[in-house]
Short mmCIF file of C-alpha atoms and ligand atoms in Angstrom, two decimals:
data_model
loop_
_atom_site.label_atom_id
_atom_site.label_comp_id
_atom_site.label_asym_id
_atom_site.label_seq_id
_atom_site.Cartn_x
_atom_site.Cartn_y
_atom_site.Cartn_z
CA MET A 1 4.42 -23.74 -11.42
CA ALA A 2 4.00 -21.14 -8.75
CA ILE A 3 1.03 -18.79 -8.77
CA TYR A 4 1.75 -15.44 -7.19
CA LEU A 5 -1.26 -13.61 -5.75
CA ASP A 6 0.49 -11.42 -3.19
CA ASN A 7 1.05 -8.33 -5.29
CA ASN A 8 0.10 -5.94 -2.48
CA ALA A 9 3.08 -7.27 -0.54
CA THR A 10 5.34 -6.72 -3.50
CA THR A 11 5.36 -7.21 -7.25
CA LYS A 12 7.72 -8.85 -9.68
CA PRO A 13 9.75 -6.19 -11.50
CA SER A 14 8.80 -6.13 -15.17
CA PRO A 15 11.40 -7.28 -17.72
CA GLU A 16 11.67 -3.69 -18.97
CA VAL A 17 12.34 -2.45 -15.43
CA CYS A 18 15.10 -5.04 -15.00
CA GLU A 19 16.61 -4.02 -18.34
CA ALA A 20 16.52 -0.31 -17.45
CA MET A 21 18.20 -0.98 -14.12
CA LEU A 22 20.97 -3.03 -15.71
CA GLN A 23 21.48 -0.26 -18.22
CA ALA A 24 21.64 2.24 -15.39
CA LEU A 25 24.29 0.20 -13.57
CA ARG A 26 26.34 -0.17 -16.72
CA SER A 27 25.95 3.18 -18.41
CA HIS A 28 24.73 5.71 -15.86
CA PHE A 29 27.19 5.04 -13.07
CA GLY A 30 28.30 8.69 -12.90
CA ASN A 31 27.30 10.65 -9.82
CA PRO A 32 24.31 12.75 -10.88
CA SER A 33 25.79 15.68 -8.95
CA SER A 34 28.99 15.63 -11.01
CA SER A 35 29.18 18.36 -13.61
CA TYR A 36 30.93 16.38 -16.37
CA ALA A 37 28.98 14.57 -19.10
CA LEU A 38 28.79 11.19 -17.34
CA GLY A 39 27.20 12.80 -14.28
CA ARG A 40 24.94 15.01 -16.36
CA ARG A 41 23.67 11.97 -18.26
CA ALA A 42 22.76 10.22 -15.02
CA ALA A 43 21.05 13.38 -13.76
CA GLY A 44 19.15 13.70 -17.04
CA ALA A 45 17.94 10.09 -16.84
CA MET A 46 16.81 10.70 -13.25
CA GLU A 47 14.79 13.71 -14.30
CA GLN A 48 13.10 11.69 -17.01
CA ALA A 49 12.15 9.12 -14.36
CA ARG A 50 10.80 11.89 -12.15
CA ASP A 51 8.62 13.06 -15.04
CA GLN A 52 7.33 9.50 -15.53
CA VAL A 53 6.38 9.13 -11.86
CA ALA A 54 4.84 12.64 -11.84
CA SER A 55 2.70 11.75 -14.84
CA LEU A 56 1.39 8.57 -13.18
CA VAL A 57 0.32 10.28 -9.95
CA GLY A 58 -0.75 13.68 -11.28
CA ALA A 59 2.02 15.78 -9.75
CA THR A 60 4.54 18.23 -11.14
CA ALA A 61 8.00 16.69 -11.31
CA GLY A 62 9.36 19.46 -9.08
CA SER A 63 7.10 18.43 -6.21
CA LEU A 64 8.43 14.84 -6.05
CA VAL A 65 11.38 13.77 -3.91
CA PHE A 66 12.89 10.33 -4.32
CA THR A 67 13.10 8.38 -1.06
CA SER A 68 13.88 4.80 -0.07
CA GLY A 69 10.20 3.80 -0.29
CA GLY A 70 6.75 4.18 1.18
CA THR A 71 7.94 3.85 4.76
CA GLU A 72 10.44 6.70 4.53
CA SER A 73 7.95 8.85 2.63
CA ASN A 74 5.33 8.36 5.34
CA SER A 75 7.75 9.10 8.18
CA THR A 76 9.01 12.21 6.41
CA ALA A 77 5.49 13.46 5.71
CA LEU A 78 4.60 13.16 9.39
CA SER A 79 7.64 15.05 10.64
CA ALA A 80 7.36 17.64 7.87
CA GLY A 81 3.65 18.19 8.47
CA LEU A 82 4.07 18.57 12.21
CA ALA A 83 7.01 20.94 11.79
CA LEU A 84 4.84 23.15 9.55
CA ARG A 85 2.18 23.44 12.29
CA PRO A 86 4.37 23.78 15.39
CA GLU A 87 1.67 25.35 17.54
CA ARG A 88 -0.71 22.40 17.08
CA ARG A 89 -0.45 19.10 18.89
CA LYS A 90 -3.00 16.72 17.37
CA ILE A 91 -2.59 14.09 14.62
CA LEU A 92 -5.62 12.34 13.13
CA VAL A 93 -4.99 8.97 11.51
CA SER A 94 -7.45 6.58 9.94
CA ALA A 95 -7.53 3.44 12.08
CA VAL A 96 -6.61 1.31 9.06
CA GLU A 97 -3.34 3.05 8.13
CA HIS A 98 -0.24 1.01 7.39
CA ALA A 99 2.21 0.47 10.26
CA SER A 100 4.59 2.98 8.70
CA VAL A 101 2.03 5.71 9.46
CA LEU A 102 0.67 4.33 12.74
CA ASP A 103 4.08 3.65 14.27
CA ALA A 104 5.48 6.98 13.09
CA ALA A 105 2.46 8.69 14.71
CA GLU A 106 3.04 6.63 17.85
CA ALA A 107 6.59 7.95 18.04
CA TRP A 108 5.17 11.50 18.01
CA ALA A 109 2.68 10.51 20.72
CA GLU A 110 5.65 9.51 22.88
CA ARG A 111 6.95 13.06 22.42
CA GLY A 112 3.72 14.66 23.57
CA TRP A 113 1.49 14.81 20.50
CA VAL A 114 -2.05 13.47 20.73
CA VAL A 115 -2.87 10.81 18.15
CA VAL A 116 -6.56 10.29 17.42
CA PRO A 117 -7.52 7.22 15.39
CA VAL A 118 -10.54 7.71 13.16
CA GLY A 119 -12.61 4.56 12.79
CA VAL A 120 -14.07 2.83 9.75
CA ASP A 121 -17.39 1.07 9.23
CA GLY A 122 -17.91 -2.64 8.62
CA ALA A 123 -17.02 -2.22 4.94
CA GLY A 124 -13.79 -0.37 5.77
CA ARG A 125 -15.06 3.10 4.82
CA LEU A 126 -13.92 6.04 6.90
CA ARG A 127 -16.47 7.20 9.49
CA THR A 128 -16.82 10.70 8.17
CA GLU A 129 -18.72 12.03 11.19
CA ALA A 130 -15.92 10.81 13.47
CA LEU A 131 -13.34 12.60 11.35
CA GLU A 132 -15.39 15.79 11.29
CA GLU A 133 -15.80 15.68 15.04
CA ALA A 134 -12.10 15.12 15.69
CA LEU A 135 -10.87 17.77 13.23
CA ASP A 136 -10.33 21.04 15.11
CA GLU A 137 -7.98 23.98 15.63
CA GLU A 138 -5.57 21.75 17.55
CA THR A 139 -5.14 19.41 14.55
CA ALA A 140 -1.79 19.71 12.80
CA LEU A 141 -1.98 16.79 10.39
CA VAL A 142 -4.52 14.31 9.06
CA CYS A 143 -3.34 11.00 7.55
CA ILE A 144 -5.79 9.15 5.31
CA MET A 145 -4.52 6.41 3.05
CA ALA A 146 -5.73 6.35 -0.56
CA ALA A 147 -6.46 2.63 -0.52
CA ASN A 148 -5.97 -0.02 2.09
CA ASN A 149 -3.29 -2.64 1.57
CA GLU A 150 -5.26 -5.48 3.18
CA THR A 151 -8.74 -4.99 1.76
CA GLY A 152 -8.15 -2.68 -1.20
CA VAL A 153 -10.90 -0.39 0.13
CA ARG A 154 -10.53 3.16 -1.19
CA LEU A 155 -10.80 5.97 1.31
CA ASP A 156 -10.81 8.82 -1.23
CA PRO A 157 -8.76 11.31 0.80
CA GLY A 158 -9.19 13.98 -1.88
CA ASP A 159 -12.73 14.53 -0.58
CA TRP A 160 -11.18 15.78 2.66
CA ALA A 161 -8.57 18.28 1.49
CA GLU A 162 -10.89 21.30 1.64
CA ARG A 163 -12.23 20.51 5.09
CA VAL A 164 -8.80 19.73 6.50
CA HIS A 165 -7.42 22.98 5.11
CA ALA A 166 -10.41 24.96 6.37
CA ALA A 167 -9.49 23.72 9.85
CA GLY A 168 -5.92 24.97 9.26
CA ALA A 169 -4.45 21.46 9.19
CA LEU A 170 -2.45 19.56 6.55
CA LEU A 171 -3.39 16.33 4.77
CA HIS A 172 -1.04 13.42 4.11
CA VAL A 173 -2.07 10.53 1.88
CA ASP A 174 -0.34 7.17 1.77
CA ALA A 175 -0.99 6.32 -1.88
CA THR A 176 1.44 3.42 -1.92
CA GLN A 177 -1.21 0.88 -2.87
CA MET A 178 -3.23 3.05 -5.22
CA ALA A 179 -0.56 4.31 -7.60
CA GLY A 180 -0.47 2.25 -10.76
CA LYS A 181 -3.77 0.48 -10.08
CA VAL A 182 -6.30 3.22 -10.80
CA PRO A 183 -5.94 6.71 -12.25
CA MET A 184 -5.04 9.24 -9.59
CA HIS A 185 -4.16 12.92 -9.44
CA VAL A 186 -2.63 14.28 -6.24
CA ARG A 187 -2.75 17.87 -7.45
CA GLU A 188 -6.47 17.68 -8.16
CA TRP A 189 -7.00 16.04 -4.79
CA GLY A 190 -5.37 19.11 -3.24
CA VAL A 191 -3.47 17.12 -0.62
CA ASP A 192 -0.25 18.36 0.98
CA PHE A 193 1.83 15.16 0.98
CA ALA A 194 1.55 11.76 -0.66
CA ALA A 195 3.68 8.63 -0.42
CA PHE A 196 4.55 6.15 -3.20
CA SER A 197 6.62 3.01 -3.51
CA ALA A 198 8.06 1.50 -6.71
CA HIS A 199 7.94 -2.16 -5.66
CA LYS A 200 4.13 -2.12 -5.52
CA LEU A 201 3.93 -1.38 -9.26
CA HIS A 202 6.45 -3.78 -10.80
CA GLY A 203 9.40 -1.56 -9.97
CA PRO A 204 12.35 -2.29 -7.70
CA LYS A 205 12.40 -2.37 -3.90
CA GLY A 206 14.03 0.35 -1.84
CA ILE A 207 12.87 3.29 -3.92
CA GLY A 208 9.83 5.49 -3.54
CA SER A 209 8.74 9.06 -3.63
CA LEU A 210 7.21 11.75 -1.48
CA TYR A 211 4.96 14.38 -3.02
CA ILE A 212 5.23 17.76 -1.35
CA ALA A 213 2.65 20.28 -2.60
CA ASN A 214 3.30 23.99 -3.20
CA ASN A 215 7.04 24.08 -2.57
CA LYS A 216 6.60 23.73 1.16
CA VAL A 217 9.84 24.23 3.01
CA ILE A 218 10.30 21.07 5.00
CA THR A 219 12.91 20.03 7.51
CA PRO A 220 14.89 17.27 5.81
CA MET A 221 14.94 13.94 7.64
CA ILE A 222 18.26 13.04 6.05
CA ARG A 223 20.87 15.79 5.89
CA GLY A 224 24.13 15.98 4.05
CA GLY A 225 25.08 16.95 0.54
CA GLY A 226 21.77 18.64 -0.20
CA GLN A 227 20.65 16.35 -3.04
CA GLU A 228 16.99 16.33 -4.12
CA GLY A 229 16.80 20.10 -3.75
CA GLY A 230 17.94 19.78 -0.14
CA TRP A 231 14.87 17.73 0.76
CA ARG A 232 16.70 14.41 0.97
CA SER A 233 20.48 14.13 1.04
CA GLY A 234 22.55 11.20 -0.14
CA THR A 235 23.81 10.13 -3.56
CA PRO A 236 20.62 9.09 -5.34
CA ASN A 237 19.84 5.46 -6.08
CA VAL A 238 20.06 5.98 -9.84
CA PRO A 239 19.28 2.37 -10.92
CA GLY A 240 16.31 2.28 -8.55
CA ILE A 241 15.04 5.64 -9.73
CA LEU A 242 15.32 4.69 -13.40
CA GLY A 243 13.55 1.39 -12.66
CA PHE A 244 10.81 3.32 -10.85
CA GLY A 245 10.43 5.64 -13.86
CA VAL A 246 9.98 2.77 -16.31
CA ALA A 247 7.59 1.00 -13.92
CA ALA A 248 5.50 4.16 -13.58
CA ALA A 249 5.34 4.71 -17.35
CA GLN A 250 4.33 1.08 -17.92
CA ALA A 251 1.74 1.19 -15.14
CA GLU A 252 0.22 4.35 -16.60
CA ALA A 253 0.03 2.81 -20.06
CA ALA A 254 -1.58 -0.32 -18.56
CA LEU A 255 -4.21 1.41 -16.39
CA GLY A 256 -6.88 0.35 -18.88
CA ALA A 257 -5.87 -3.29 -18.39
CA MET A 258 -6.81 -3.08 -14.72
CA GLU A 259 -10.42 -3.66 -15.79
CA GLN A 260 -9.41 -7.19 -16.76
CA VAL A 261 -7.69 -7.54 -13.40
CA ALA A 262 -10.95 -6.52 -11.69
CA ALA A 263 -12.80 -9.11 -13.79
CA MET A 264 -10.36 -11.82 -12.63
CA ARG A 265 -10.72 -10.67 -9.02
CA ASP A 266 -14.52 -10.95 -9.41
CA GLN A 267 -14.10 -14.37 -11.02
CA LEU A 268 -12.04 -15.51 -8.02
CA GLU A 269 -14.69 -14.33 -5.57
CA ALA A 270 -17.59 -15.77 -7.57
CA GLY A 271 -15.80 -19.09 -8.09
CA LEU A 272 -15.06 -19.54 -4.40
CA HIS A 273 -18.60 -18.50 -3.45
CA GLU A 274 -19.95 -21.08 -5.83
CA LYS A 275 -17.86 -23.91 -4.44
CA LEU A 276 -17.92 -23.04 -0.74
CA ALA A 277 -20.34 -21.83 1.89
CA GLY A 278 -19.12 -19.42 4.57
CA VAL A 279 -16.96 -17.19 2.38
CA THR A 280 -17.26 -13.44 2.92
CA VAL A 281 -15.54 -10.58 1.13
CA GLN A 282 -14.09 -8.02 3.52
CA GLY A 283 -14.76 -4.55 2.20
CA GLY A 284 -16.88 -6.00 -0.60
CA ASP A 285 -19.52 -3.28 -0.14
CA ALA A 286 -17.06 -0.43 -0.51
CA PRO A 287 -15.27 0.94 -3.58
CA ARG A 288 -12.12 -1.16 -3.89
CA LEU A 289 -8.91 -1.37 -5.87
CA PRO A 290 -9.37 -3.67 -8.86
CA ASN A 291 -6.75 -6.20 -7.76
CA THR A 292 -7.48 -6.95 -4.10
CA SER A 293 -9.70 -9.56 -2.52
CA SER A 294 -9.83 -10.05 1.22
CA LEU A 295 -11.68 -13.29 1.90
CA ARG A 296 -12.79 -14.86 5.13
CA PHE A 297 -13.18 -18.63 5.09
CA GLU A 298 -15.28 -19.29 8.15
CA GLY A 299 -13.88 -21.96 10.45
CA VAL A 300 -10.46 -22.06 8.77
CA GLU A 301 -7.33 -20.47 10.23
CA ALA A 302 -5.75 -18.37 7.50
CA GLU A 303 -2.21 -19.26 8.55
CA THR A 304 -2.98 -22.97 8.18
CA LEU A 305 -4.60 -22.52 4.79
CA LEU A 306 -1.68 -20.38 3.61
CA ALA A 307 0.83 -22.99 4.76
CA LEU A 308 -0.96 -25.66 2.73
CA MET A 309 -1.25 -23.33 -0.27
CA ASP A 310 2.48 -22.65 0.01
CA LEU A 311 3.17 -26.39 -0.32
CA GLU A 312 1.32 -26.29 -3.65
CA GLY A 313 3.12 -23.16 -4.87
CA LEU A 314 0.15 -20.83 -4.37
CA TYR A 315 1.23 -17.57 -2.80
CA ALA A 316 -1.12 -15.24 -0.93
CA SER A 317 -0.99 -13.78 2.59
CA THR A 318 -2.94 -12.70 5.62
CA GLY A 319 -2.28 -9.14 4.60
CA SER A 320 -0.88 -8.22 7.96
CA ALA A 321 2.84 -8.07 8.46
CA CYS A 322 2.69 -10.06 11.70
CA ALA A 323 5.24 -12.71 12.47
CA ALA A 324 3.37 -15.92 11.75
CA GLY A 325 1.85 -17.50 14.78
CA ALA A 326 2.69 -14.83 17.32
CA ALA A 327 1.28 -11.43 16.54
CA GLU A 328 -2.08 -9.81 16.98
CA PRO A 329 -4.69 -10.29 14.26
CA SER A 330 -4.93 -7.53 11.66
CA HIS A 331 -5.75 -4.09 13.09
CA VAL A 332 -7.52 -3.32 9.81
CA LEU A 333 -9.98 -6.20 10.13
CA ARG A 334 -10.42 -5.50 13.84
CA ALA A 335 -11.25 -1.86 13.01
CA MET A 336 -13.88 -3.17 10.58
CA GLY A 337 -15.54 -4.98 13.46
CA LEU A 338 -14.28 -8.55 13.04
CA ASP A 339 -13.54 -10.33 16.30
CA ARG A 340 -10.10 -11.86 16.83
CA ARG A 341 -11.12 -15.27 15.62
CA ALA A 342 -12.84 -13.98 12.47
CA ALA A 343 -9.85 -11.76 11.72
CA ARG A 344 -7.60 -14.83 11.83
CA GLU A 345 -9.71 -16.47 9.13
CA VAL A 346 -9.01 -13.89 6.42
CA VAL A 347 -6.71 -14.39 3.45
CA ARG A 348 -5.71 -11.59 1.09
CA PHE A 349 -5.37 -12.36 -2.60
CA SER A 350 -3.81 -9.56 -4.61
CA LEU A 351 -3.57 -9.80 -8.39
CA SER A 352 -1.57 -7.87 -10.95
CA ARG A 353 -1.72 -7.19 -14.66
CA TYR A 354 0.49 -10.25 -15.10
CA THR A 355 -2.08 -12.57 -13.48
CA ARG A 356 -3.72 -14.97 -15.95
CA ARG A 357 -7.24 -16.40 -16.00
CA GLU A 358 -5.97 -20.00 -15.88
CA GLU A 359 -4.14 -19.15 -12.68
CA ILE A 360 -7.36 -17.88 -11.13
CA GLU A 361 -9.14 -21.09 -12.18
CA THR A 362 -6.41 -23.18 -10.52
CA VAL A 363 -6.54 -21.08 -7.36
CA ILE A 364 -10.34 -21.44 -7.14
CA ASP A 365 -10.07 -25.23 -7.47
CA ARG A 366 -7.18 -25.72 -5.08
CA VAL A 367 -8.30 -23.26 -2.40
CA ALA A 368 -11.86 -24.64 -2.43
CA SER A 369 -10.51 -28.13 -1.99
CA LEU A 370 -8.09 -27.16 0.82
CA VAL A 371 -10.78 -25.21 2.67
CA ALA A 372 -13.22 -28.10 2.37
CA SER A 373 -10.66 -30.58 3.68
CA LEU A 374 -9.62 -28.31 6.57
CA ARG A 375 -13.26 -27.88 7.53
CA GLY A 376 -13.76 -31.63 7.29
CA ARG A 377 -10.79 -32.21 9.54
CA SER A 378 -11.90 -29.73 12.14
CA LYS A 379 -15.38 -31.31 12.14
CA ALA A 380 -13.76 -34.69 12.71
CA GLY A 381 -12.20 -33.29 15.86
CA MET A 382 -8.83 -32.75 14.30
CA SER A 383 -8.37 -29.05 14.73
CA PRO A 384 -6.53 -27.30 11.90
CA ARG A 385 -4.44 -25.78 14.70
CA ALA A 386 -3.02 -29.19 15.44
CA ILE A 387 -1.55 -29.31 11.95
CA THR A 388 0.73 -26.34 12.60
CA GLY A 389 1.15 -27.02 16.29
CA ASP A 390 -0.25 -23.59 17.03
CA GLN A 391 -1.53 -23.68 20.60
CA ARG A 392 -3.16 -20.27 20.78
N1 LIG B 1 2.04 1.93 2.93
C1 LIG B 1 1.32 0.90 2.49
C2 LIG B 1 -0.16 1.05 2.38
C3 LIG B 1 1.93 -0.28 2.14
O1 LIG B 1 1.20 -1.32 1.71
C4 LIG B 1 3.34 -0.39 2.24
C5 LIG B 1 4.08 -1.67 1.87
N2 LIG B 1 3.65 -2.80 2.58
C6 LIG B 1 4.06 0.72 2.71
C7 LIG B 1 3.38 1.86 3.03
C8 LIG B 1 5.56 0.67 2.87
O2 LIG B 1 6.20 0.79 1.63
P1 LIG B 1 7.72 0.31 1.48
O3 LIG B 1 7.72 -1.17 1.51
O4 LIG B 1 8.16 0.88 0.16
O5 LIG B 1 8.50 0.92 2.59
#
């Protein structure tokens, strides 16, 4: 029996989501732009889904555009934000943003914009004095994620909206990992843009949403038939959207259950601490999402441990999307001050409301035993690297 603890990478769609999507394929196949009843029914179902997503994230339905996911939402927010402040040339990004923000910003840097990374402290919290110092009349856009995908550390971007606006800049929040895990309210935060993705909350892949506050007129990234109020052309992904709607409604109803998820996450950390020395929680001193645990096992290469866990049907990850064996260690952990070697010793466990206590008990037992044996082997002169043939 496999145990899946990689829910920040993606989640299993809930049975109700699968059912809603099948229904959509069978019954709502009309084009939502068509004016006859079949099209109108599809359009109506889409609007219900938009309401469900809006309710989860604290937005009005009219301020949400459906996109292909978090990546597209982030890219669109960057171009839209910069287009709204054409006279300014500076973008501030937290140093721990997801690649879909950092790489999009990098593309703007190649076109002449100045990208300023804002650092975090050892617990992954934003260095507020660094942000304040960098924020000026040249700043067009500030990107601060709501919660980090690798550590679960919450950056609370809502605290910044007033200051960013006072400087005449706009604020974009990648809330892809926060939505569905803790209550959130983008309108109360007062941010300008926010990104969401359905597959992080037991919805389908390839569908997400971008929140655009106050009816801002943005330059569409994808042009054509003018769907989504002209913000994003293309015949909408109706099954995906309806799946997203059901996933959002279920996640909202289950927000209370995330306390039990936090308790299991704490149980995992306590259990491993009890059985092993040299285990540290990355971001453990900061406010975190209830489901995420980023653990360093000193002296053990994460990739090796993960490969052995995989053989036993235990699924977790390093948390960075690097190609195994080749890429740089996590930029998030490096920004938190870990050296390259320490950063390579970190495994991310991410739980969901479907995780069970027995699974956590099994993971504690198996991971403790694998870590102990890998440490034993490396002490005996048999480097864990030799097991994978990794010669770095
Ligand atoms: N932002 C964050 C913080 C993420 O974790 C992810 C998914 N790994 C994305 C954006 C991208 O979302 P999607 O997979 O829907 O493109």
